Coordinates of C-alpha atoms in Angstrom, one line a residue:
Chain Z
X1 CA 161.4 81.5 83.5
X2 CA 159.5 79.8 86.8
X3 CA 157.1 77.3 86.3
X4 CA 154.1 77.2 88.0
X5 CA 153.1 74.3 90.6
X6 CA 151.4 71.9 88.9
X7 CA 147.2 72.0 89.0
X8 CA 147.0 75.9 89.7
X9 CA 146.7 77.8 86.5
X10 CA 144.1 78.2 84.2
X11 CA 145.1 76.3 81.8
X12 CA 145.0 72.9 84.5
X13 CA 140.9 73.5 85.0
X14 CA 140.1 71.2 82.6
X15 CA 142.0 68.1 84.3
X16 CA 141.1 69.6 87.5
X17 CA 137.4 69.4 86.1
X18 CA 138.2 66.0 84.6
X19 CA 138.4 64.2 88.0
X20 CA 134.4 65.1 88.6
X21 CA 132.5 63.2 87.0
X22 CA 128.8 62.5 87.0
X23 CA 126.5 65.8 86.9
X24 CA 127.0 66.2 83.3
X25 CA 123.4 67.5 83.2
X26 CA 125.0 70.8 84.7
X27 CA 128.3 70.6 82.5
X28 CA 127.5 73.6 80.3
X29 CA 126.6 75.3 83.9
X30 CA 129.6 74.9 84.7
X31 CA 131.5 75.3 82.0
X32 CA 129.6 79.0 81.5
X33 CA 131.4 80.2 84.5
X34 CA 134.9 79.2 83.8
X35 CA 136.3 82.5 82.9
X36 CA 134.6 84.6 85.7
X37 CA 135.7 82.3 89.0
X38 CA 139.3 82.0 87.4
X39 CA 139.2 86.2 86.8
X40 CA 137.5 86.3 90.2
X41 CA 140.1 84.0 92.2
X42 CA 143.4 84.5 90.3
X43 CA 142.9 88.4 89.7
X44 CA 139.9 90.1 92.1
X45 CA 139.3 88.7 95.0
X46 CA 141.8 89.5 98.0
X47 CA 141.0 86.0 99.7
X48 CA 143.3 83.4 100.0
X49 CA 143.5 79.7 102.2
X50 CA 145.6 81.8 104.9
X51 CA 142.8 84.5 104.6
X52 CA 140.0 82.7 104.7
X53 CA 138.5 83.1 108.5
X54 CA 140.0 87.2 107.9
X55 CA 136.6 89.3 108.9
X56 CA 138.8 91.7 105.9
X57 CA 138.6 89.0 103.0
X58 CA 136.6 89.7 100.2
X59 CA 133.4 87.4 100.1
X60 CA 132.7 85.5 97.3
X61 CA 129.0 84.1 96.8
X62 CA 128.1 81.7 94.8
X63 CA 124.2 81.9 94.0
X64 CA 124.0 79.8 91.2
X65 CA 124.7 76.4 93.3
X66 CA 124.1 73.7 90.7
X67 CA 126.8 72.6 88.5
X68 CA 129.9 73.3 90.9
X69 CA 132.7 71.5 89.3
X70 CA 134.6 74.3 87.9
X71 CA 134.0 76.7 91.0
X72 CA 135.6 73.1 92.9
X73 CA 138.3 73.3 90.5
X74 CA 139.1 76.8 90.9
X75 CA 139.2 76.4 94.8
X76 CA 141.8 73.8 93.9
X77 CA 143.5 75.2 91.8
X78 CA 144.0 78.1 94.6
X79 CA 144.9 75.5 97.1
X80 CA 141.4 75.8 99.6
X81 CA 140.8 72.7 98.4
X82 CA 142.8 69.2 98.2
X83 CA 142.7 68.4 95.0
X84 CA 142.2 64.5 95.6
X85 CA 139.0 65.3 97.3
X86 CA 137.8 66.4 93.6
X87 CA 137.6 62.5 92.5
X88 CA 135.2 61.5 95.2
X89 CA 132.6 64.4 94.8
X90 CA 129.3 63.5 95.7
X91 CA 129.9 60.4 97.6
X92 CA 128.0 60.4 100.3
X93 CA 131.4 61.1 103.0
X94 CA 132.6 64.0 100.5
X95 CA 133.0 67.4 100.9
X96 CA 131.9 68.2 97.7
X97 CA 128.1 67.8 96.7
X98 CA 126.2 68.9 93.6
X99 CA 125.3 71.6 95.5
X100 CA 128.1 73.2 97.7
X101 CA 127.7 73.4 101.2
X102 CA 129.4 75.7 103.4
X103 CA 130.3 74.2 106.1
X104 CA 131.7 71.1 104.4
X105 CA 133.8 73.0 101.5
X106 CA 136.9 75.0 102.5
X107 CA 136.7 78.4 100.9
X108 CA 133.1 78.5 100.4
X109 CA 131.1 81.2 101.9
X110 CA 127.8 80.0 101.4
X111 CA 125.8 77.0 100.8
X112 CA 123.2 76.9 97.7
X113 CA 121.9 75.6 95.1
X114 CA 118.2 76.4 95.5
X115 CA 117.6 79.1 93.1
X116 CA 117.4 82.9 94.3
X117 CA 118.8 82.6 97.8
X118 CA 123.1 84.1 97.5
X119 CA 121.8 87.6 96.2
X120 CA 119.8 88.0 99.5
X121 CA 122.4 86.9 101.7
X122 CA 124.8 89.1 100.0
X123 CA 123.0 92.0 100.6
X124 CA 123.2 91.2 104.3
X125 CA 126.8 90.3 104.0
X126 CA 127.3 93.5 102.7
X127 CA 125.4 95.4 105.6
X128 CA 126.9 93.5 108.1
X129 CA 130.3 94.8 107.0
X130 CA 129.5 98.3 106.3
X131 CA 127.9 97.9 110.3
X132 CA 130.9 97.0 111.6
X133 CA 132.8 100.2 109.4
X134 CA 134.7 97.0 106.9
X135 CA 134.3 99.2 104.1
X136 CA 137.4 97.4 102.0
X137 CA 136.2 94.1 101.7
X138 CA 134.0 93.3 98.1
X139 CA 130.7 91.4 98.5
X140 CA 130.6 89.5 94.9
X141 CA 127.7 87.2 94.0
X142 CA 127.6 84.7 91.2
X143 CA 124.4 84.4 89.6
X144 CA 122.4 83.1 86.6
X145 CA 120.1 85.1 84.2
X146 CA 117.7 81.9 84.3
X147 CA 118.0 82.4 88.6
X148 CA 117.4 86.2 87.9
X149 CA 113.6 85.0 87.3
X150 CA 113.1 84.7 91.2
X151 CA 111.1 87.3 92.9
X152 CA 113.8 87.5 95.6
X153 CA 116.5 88.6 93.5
X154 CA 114.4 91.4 92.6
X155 CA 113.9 92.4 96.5
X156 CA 117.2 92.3 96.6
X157 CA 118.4 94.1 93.4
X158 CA 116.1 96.7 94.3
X159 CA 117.1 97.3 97.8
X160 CA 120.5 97.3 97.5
X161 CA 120.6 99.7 94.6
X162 CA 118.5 102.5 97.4
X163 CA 120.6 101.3 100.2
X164 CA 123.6 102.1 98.2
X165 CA 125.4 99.0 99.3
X166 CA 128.9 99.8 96.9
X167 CA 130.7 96.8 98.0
X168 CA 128.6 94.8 96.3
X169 CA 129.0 93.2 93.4
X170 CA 126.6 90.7 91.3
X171 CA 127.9 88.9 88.4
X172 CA 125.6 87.7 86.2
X173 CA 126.5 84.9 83.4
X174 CA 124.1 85.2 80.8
X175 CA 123.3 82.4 78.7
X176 CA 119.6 83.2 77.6
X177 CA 118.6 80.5 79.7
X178 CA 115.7 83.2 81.5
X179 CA 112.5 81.7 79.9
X180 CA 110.8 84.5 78.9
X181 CA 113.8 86.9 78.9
X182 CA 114.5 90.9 80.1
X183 CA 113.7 93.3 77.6
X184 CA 116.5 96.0 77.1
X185 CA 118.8 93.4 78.4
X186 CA 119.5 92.3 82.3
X187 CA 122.1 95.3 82.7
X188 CA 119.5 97.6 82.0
X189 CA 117.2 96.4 84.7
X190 CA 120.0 96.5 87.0
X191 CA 120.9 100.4 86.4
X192 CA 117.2 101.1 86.7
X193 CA 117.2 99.8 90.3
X194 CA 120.2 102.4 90.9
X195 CA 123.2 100.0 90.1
X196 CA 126.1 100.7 87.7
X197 CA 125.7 98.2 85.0
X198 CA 128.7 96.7 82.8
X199 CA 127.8 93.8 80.2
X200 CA 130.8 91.9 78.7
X201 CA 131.6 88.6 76.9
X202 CA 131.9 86.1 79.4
X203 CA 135.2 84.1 77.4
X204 CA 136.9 87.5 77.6
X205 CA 139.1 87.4 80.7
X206 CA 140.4 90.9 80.1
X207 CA 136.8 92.6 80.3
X208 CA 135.7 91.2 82.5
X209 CA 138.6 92.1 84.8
X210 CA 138.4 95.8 83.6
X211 CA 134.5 95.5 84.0
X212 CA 134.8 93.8 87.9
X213 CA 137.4 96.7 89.3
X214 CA 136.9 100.1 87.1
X215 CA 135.1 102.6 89.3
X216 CA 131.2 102.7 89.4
X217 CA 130.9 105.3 92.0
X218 CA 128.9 105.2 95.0
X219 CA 126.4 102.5 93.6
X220 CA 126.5 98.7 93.3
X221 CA 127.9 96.9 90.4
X222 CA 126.5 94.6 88.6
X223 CA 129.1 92.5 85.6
X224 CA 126.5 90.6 83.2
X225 CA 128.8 88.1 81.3
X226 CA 127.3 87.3 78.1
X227 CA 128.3 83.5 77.1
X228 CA 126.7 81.5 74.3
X229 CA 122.7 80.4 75.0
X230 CA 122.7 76.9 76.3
X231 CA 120.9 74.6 74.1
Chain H
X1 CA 105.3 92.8 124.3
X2 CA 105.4 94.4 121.1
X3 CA 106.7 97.7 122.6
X4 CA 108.8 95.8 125.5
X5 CA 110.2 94.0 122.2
X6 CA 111.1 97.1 120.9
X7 CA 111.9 98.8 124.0
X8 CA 114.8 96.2 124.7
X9 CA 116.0 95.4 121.5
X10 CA 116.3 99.7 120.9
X11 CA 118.6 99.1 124.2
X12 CA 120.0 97.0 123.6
X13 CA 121.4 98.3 120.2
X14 CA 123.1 100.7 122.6
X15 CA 125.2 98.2 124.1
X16 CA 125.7 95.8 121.8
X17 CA 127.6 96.6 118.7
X18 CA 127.0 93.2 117.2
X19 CA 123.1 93.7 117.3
X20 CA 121.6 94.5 113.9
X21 CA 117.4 95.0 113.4
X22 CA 115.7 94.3 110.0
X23 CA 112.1 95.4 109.1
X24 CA 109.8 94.9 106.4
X25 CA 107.8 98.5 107.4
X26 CA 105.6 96.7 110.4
X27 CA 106.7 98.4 113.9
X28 CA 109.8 100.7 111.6
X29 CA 108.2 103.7 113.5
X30 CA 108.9 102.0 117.3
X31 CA 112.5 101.8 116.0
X32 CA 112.9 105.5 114.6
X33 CA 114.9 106.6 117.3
X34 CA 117.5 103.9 117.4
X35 CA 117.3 104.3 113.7
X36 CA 118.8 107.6 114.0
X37 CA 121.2 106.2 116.6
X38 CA 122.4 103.8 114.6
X39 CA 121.7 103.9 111.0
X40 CA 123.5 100.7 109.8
X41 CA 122.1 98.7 112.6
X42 CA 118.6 99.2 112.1
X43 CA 117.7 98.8 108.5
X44 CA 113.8 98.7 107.0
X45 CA 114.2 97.1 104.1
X46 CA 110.3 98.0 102.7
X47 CA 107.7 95.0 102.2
X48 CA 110.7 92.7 101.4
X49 CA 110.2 89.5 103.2
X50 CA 112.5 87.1 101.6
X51 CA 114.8 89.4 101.3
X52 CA 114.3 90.3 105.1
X53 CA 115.6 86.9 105.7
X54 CA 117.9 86.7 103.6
X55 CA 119.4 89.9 104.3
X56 CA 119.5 88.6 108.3
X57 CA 121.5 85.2 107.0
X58 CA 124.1 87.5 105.8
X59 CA 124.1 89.4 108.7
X60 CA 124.9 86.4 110.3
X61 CA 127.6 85.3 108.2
X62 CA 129.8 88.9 108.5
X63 CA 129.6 88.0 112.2
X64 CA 126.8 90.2 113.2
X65 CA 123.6 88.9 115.6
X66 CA 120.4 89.9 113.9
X67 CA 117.0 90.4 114.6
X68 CA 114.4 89.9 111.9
X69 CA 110.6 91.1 112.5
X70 CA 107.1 91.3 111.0
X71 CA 103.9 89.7 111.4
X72 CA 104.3 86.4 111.7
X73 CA 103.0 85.1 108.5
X74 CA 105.0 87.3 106.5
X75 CA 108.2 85.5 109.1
X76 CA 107.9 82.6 109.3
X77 CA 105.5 81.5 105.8
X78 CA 105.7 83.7 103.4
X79 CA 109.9 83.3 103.2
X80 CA 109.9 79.6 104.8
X81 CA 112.8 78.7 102.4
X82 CA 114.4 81.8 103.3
X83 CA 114.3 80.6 106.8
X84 CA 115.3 76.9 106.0
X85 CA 118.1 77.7 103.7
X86 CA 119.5 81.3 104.7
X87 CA 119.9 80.4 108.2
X88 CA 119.6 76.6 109.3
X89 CA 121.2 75.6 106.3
X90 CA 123.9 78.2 106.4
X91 CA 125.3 77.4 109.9
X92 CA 124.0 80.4 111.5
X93 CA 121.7 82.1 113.6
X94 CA 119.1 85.0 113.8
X95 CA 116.2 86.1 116.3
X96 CA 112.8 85.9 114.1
X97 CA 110.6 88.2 116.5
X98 CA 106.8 87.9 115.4
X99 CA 103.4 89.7 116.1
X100 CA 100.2 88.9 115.3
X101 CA 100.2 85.5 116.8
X102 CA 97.4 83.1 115.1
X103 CA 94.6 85.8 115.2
X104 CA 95.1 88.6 116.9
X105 CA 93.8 90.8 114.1
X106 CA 90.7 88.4 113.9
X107 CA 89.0 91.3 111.9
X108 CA 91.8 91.6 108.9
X109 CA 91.2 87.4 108.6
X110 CA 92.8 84.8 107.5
X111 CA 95.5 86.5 105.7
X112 CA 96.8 87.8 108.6
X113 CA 96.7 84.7 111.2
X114 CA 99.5 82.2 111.3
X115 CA 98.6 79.2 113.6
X116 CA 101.1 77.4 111.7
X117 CA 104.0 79.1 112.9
X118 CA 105.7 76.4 115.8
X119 CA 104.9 73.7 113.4
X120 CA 106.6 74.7 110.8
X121 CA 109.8 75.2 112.4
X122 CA 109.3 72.1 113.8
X123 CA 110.2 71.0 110.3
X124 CA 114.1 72.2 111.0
X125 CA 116.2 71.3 113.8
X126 CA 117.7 73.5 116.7
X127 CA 114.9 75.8 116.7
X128 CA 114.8 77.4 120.4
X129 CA 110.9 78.5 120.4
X130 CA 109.6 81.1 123.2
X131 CA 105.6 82.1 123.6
X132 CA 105.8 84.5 126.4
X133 CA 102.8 85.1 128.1
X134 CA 103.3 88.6 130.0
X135 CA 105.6 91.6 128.4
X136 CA 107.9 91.0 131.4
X137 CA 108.6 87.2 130.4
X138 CA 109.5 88.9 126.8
X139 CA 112.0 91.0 128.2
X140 CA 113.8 88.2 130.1
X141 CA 113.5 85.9 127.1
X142 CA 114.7 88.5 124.4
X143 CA 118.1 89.5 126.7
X144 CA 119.0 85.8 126.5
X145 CA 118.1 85.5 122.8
X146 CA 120.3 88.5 122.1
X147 CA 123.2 86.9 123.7
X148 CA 123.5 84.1 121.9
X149 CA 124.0 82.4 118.7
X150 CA 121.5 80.2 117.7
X151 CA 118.3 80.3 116.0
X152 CA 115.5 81.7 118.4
X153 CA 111.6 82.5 117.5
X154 CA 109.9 84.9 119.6
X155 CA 105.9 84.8 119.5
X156 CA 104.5 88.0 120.5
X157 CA 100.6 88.4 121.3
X158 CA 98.9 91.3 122.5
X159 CA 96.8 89.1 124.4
X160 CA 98.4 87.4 128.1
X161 CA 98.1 86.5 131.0
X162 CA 97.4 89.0 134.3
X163 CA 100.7 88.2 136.3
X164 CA 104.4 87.1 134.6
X165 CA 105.9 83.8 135.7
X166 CA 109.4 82.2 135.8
X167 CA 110.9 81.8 132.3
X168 CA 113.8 79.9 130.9
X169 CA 113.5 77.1 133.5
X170 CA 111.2 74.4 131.6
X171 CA 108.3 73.5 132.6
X172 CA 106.8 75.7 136.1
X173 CA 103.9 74.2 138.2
X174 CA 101.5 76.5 138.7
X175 CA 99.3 74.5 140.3
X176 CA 100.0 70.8 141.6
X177 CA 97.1 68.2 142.0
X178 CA 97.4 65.9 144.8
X179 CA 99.2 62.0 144.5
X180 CA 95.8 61.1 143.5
X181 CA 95.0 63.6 141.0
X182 CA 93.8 63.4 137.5
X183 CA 96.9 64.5 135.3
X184 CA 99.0 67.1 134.5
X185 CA 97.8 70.1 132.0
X186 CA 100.3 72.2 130.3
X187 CA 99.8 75.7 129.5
X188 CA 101.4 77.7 126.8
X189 CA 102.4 81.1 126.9
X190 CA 99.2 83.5 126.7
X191 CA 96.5 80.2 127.3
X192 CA 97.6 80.3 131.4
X193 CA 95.1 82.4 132.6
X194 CA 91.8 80.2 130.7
X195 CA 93.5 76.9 132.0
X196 CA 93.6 78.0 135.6
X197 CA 90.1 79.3 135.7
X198 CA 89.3 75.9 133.3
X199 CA 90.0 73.7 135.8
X200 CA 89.9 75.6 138.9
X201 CA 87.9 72.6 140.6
X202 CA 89.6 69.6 138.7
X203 CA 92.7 68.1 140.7
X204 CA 95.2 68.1 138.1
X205 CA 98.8 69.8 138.3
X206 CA 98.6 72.9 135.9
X207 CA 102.3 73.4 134.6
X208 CA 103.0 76.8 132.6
X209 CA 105.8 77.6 129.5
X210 CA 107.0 80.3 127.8
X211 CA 109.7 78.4 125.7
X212 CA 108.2 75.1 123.8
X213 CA 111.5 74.3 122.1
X214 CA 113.4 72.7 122.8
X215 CA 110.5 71.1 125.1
X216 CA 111.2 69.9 128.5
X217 CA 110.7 66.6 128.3
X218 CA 112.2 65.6 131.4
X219 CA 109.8 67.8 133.4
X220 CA 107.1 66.5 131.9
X221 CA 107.7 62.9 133.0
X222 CA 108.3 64.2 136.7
X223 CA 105.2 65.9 136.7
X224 CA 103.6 63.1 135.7
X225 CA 105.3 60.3 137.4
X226 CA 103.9 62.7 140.6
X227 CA 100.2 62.7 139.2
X228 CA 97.8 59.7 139.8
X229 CA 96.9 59.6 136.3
X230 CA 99.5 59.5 133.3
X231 CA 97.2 62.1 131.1
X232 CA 98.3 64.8 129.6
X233 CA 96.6 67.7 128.4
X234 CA 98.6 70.4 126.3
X235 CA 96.9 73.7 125.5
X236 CA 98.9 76.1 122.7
X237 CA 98.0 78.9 121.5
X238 CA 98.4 77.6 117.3
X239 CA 97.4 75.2 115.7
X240 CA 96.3 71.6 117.8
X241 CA 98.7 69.3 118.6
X242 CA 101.8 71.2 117.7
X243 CA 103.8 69.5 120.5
X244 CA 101.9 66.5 120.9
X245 CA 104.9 64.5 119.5
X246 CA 107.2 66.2 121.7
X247 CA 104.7 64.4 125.2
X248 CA 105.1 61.1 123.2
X249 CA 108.5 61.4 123.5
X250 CA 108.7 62.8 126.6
X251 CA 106.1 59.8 128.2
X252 CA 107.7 57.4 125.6
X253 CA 108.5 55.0 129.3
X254 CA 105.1 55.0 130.8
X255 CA 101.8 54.0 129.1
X256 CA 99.6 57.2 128.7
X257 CA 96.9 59.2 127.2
X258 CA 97.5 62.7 126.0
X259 CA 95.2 65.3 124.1
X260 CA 95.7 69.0 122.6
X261 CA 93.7 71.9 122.6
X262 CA 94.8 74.5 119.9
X263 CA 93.8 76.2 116.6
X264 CA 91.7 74.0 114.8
X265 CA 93.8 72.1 112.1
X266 CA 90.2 70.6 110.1
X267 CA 88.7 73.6 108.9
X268 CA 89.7 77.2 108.1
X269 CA 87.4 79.1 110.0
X270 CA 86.5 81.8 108.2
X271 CA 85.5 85.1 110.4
X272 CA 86.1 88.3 111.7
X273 CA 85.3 89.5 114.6
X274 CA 87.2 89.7 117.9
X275 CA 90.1 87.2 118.8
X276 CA 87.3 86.2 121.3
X277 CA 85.2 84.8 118.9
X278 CA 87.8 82.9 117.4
X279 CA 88.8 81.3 121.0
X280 CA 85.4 80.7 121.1
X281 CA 85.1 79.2 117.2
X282 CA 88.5 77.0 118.6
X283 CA 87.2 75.9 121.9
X284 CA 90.1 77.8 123.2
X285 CA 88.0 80.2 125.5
X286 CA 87.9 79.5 129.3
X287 CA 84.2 77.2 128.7
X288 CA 86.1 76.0 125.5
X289 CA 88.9 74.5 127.6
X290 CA 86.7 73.4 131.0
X291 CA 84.5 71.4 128.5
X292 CA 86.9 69.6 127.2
X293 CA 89.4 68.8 130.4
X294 CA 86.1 67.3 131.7
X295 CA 86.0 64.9 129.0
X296 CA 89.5 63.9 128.4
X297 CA 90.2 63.5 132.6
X298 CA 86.8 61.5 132.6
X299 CA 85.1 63.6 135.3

């Protein structure tokens, strides 16, 4: 039996994790997401460091910018990232910020952290690829349901569902952290905007791998990962 | 301008298969035709102006050059963070084309005048800024912003001046004042024609610009260096003083007195009416301008 290198399995995320320290107002943020970006990275996305500048990689978004440390992790974990550059996050010569920023972090497609901004720029990701007649590479944003409260995720949702953009892909981690919620649930505001809508348990690696890469047709997909409400 | 801006960008969506158009409905029936032409190209995303935005940040980051367009409140203030984050912020670069201007549709009011436009991207760096004055300036301006990569804002009015001038080289003396004369005045964009006839019988030098941003600073302090007096007028189009730190930079070596004639920043005027009036309610009409050149050059 082969081992693995050290620091690049699922299992090594929490010492990975363990080197930031210092946000733990966002830990449960980022703890929320740990199953998704590791079923996302190790499993789903076609993107690796030698792929990375590939106009054919699949695009990975990450919307919901504030507590980063597992999405760092992951990217070390899959070698974008040295993982020594984990222990100085958020110094002020780092790489790696509370928010990520895209032209400091290797592997990261877009900068964020200001709510309501990666679903947007997914759509146009997505639009510029099917322009250029890309039609392999996935578009997949990472969002939260408290983030689904801005009005520009709603522009978005809407128009891509009409615009049939089927490369994309939003993920949605619900924690019930939305403060005054979506009645029938979040996938079923999704579908009604013209999206195929999957909702899963967000712990359940298995899922949510059959959820991200069953066939939803010629609409958009949209994974909402139920995890347990913040609080 | 509005149809030269739709004329050249529809040509150049021919040519160019990295050119991509978003709309928010305003002017999606002067790009029907190169709709059909080229379906994922030129996309109307419906009254969607964040998303507009957005949508042209990721058009940017699969590689593509777009071109983003409505009236300019619903550009440049309505999505502002769109415009900080989705672009700046990202490390890439869209053409924001705008129409409207600060009020020319004086009669829907205030809701649809931005004079705040140029000053609020003069909140973000890099911002290349163009306020042509004649269709044909729009044309040459718009081929260049095409061509590149960077983030460019293109200020379309339906009101300019009679003849086009030289674009894309600074600042362009219209009119130059003798050794002794009083200053220099520099006209934006669509205010060329009032300032000439303003101060037809002051002896200043009248320079003219259709791109305020970057600002030529270095032609400024020639021009005035050749004047007799080290005062400065600026008069632009939106809201007063918009590039006034931009002379005090430029004149930052020589002891000097500037003023600006734009929109006014103290009060929202609120008024229908004709864009006339509101030059007149701005001092920005031809008396408007005389009056107050008089006063600043002391004569």
């Amino acid at each position: 039996m082969s081992t693995a290198p050290a620091l690049t399995r699922y299992a090594d995320l929490p010492a990975l994790i363990g080197l930031m320290t210092g946000d733990e107002k966002h830990r449960i943020a980022a703890e929320s997401t740990r199953e998704v970006l590791w079923v996302l990275y190790d499993r789903v996305l076609n993107v690796s460091p030698e792929t990375a500048d590939d106009p054919d990689r699949d695009r990975f978004l990450l919307s919901k910018g504030h507590g980063p440390m597992t999405y760092y992790a992951v990217l070390a974990a899959k070698g974008f990232l040295d993982v020594a550059a984990l222990r100085r996050w958020a110094a002020f010569d780092s790489p790696l910020g509370h928010h990520p920023d895209r032209t400091l972090v290797p592997g990261a497609e877009i900068s964020s952290g200001s709510l309501g901004h990666g679903l947007g720029l997914g759509v146009g990701t997505a639009l510029g690829l099917r322009a250029q007649g890309r039609h392999r590479p996935r578009v997949v944003v990472l969002l939260g349901d408290g983030e689904l409260d801005e009005g520009s995720n709603h522009e978005a949702i809407a128009a891509a569902g009409r615009l049939g953009l089927d490369r994309l892909t939003a993920v949605v981690v619900d924690n019930g952290s939305a403060t005054h919620g979506w009645p029938g649930g979040i996938g079923e505001r999704f579908a009604r905007e013209g999206w195929t809508a999957r909702t899963v348990s967000g712990r359940d690696q298995d899922a949510l791998y059959d959820a991200l890469t069953a066939p939803h047709g010629r609409r958009p997909l949209a994974v909402v990962a139920r995890v347990r409400p913040k609080g | 301008m509005r149809d030269t801006f739709a004329e050249t960008v529809s040509a150049a969506l021919d040519t160019d298969p990295r050119l991509a158009v978003v709309l928010a409905d305003i002017s999606a029936d002067r790009f029907a035709r190169a709709a059909q032409r080229h379906p994922d190209r030129v996309i109307n995303l419906g009254i969607r102006e964040q998303l507009l935005i957005g949508a042209a940040g990721g058009l940017a980051l699969a590689g593509m050059r777009p071109v983003a367009h409505t009236f300019a409140p619903f550009l440049i203030e309505r999505p502002f963070e769109q415009v900080k984050l989705d672009l700046g912020h990202q490390g890439v670069g869209a053409v924001l084309v705008s129409i409207g201007a600060s009020y020319d549709g004086a009669h829907y009011g205030r809701t649809h005048m931005a004079p705040g436009d140029v000053a609020l991207l003069d909140t973000l760096p890099d911002w290349t800024v163009h306020v042509p004055g004649h269709a044909t300036e729009v044309e040459r301006l718009l081929r260049d912003a095409l061509a590149g990569e960077g983030n460019v804002y293109v200020r379309l009015t339906e009101r300019g001046n009679a003849a086009a001038r030289p674009v894309g080289a600074g600042l362009v003396t219209v009119r130059a004042g003798s050794r002794r004369s009083a200053g220099v005045v520099v006209a934006v964009g669509p205010m060329l024609d009032r300032v000439l006839a303003a101060t037809e019988d002051l002896d200043v030098t009248v320079a003219y610009t259709a791109t305020v941003r970057p600002f030529d600073r270095e032609g400024l302090n020639r021009l005035v260096a050749q004047a007799g007096h080290a005062d400065v007028l600026v008069v632009e189009p939106y809201l007063a003083g918009t590039s006034a730190h931009e002379v005090a930079e430029a004149l930052g070596d020589r002891r000097h007195r500037q003023r600006s004639l734009g929109v006014r920043r103290d009060t929202e005027v609120r008024g229908y009416g004709t864009p006339a009036d509101h030059d007149r309610a701005h001092g920005l009409d031809t008396e408007g301008i005389a009056k107050a050149a008089r006063d600043f050059f002391l004569v």
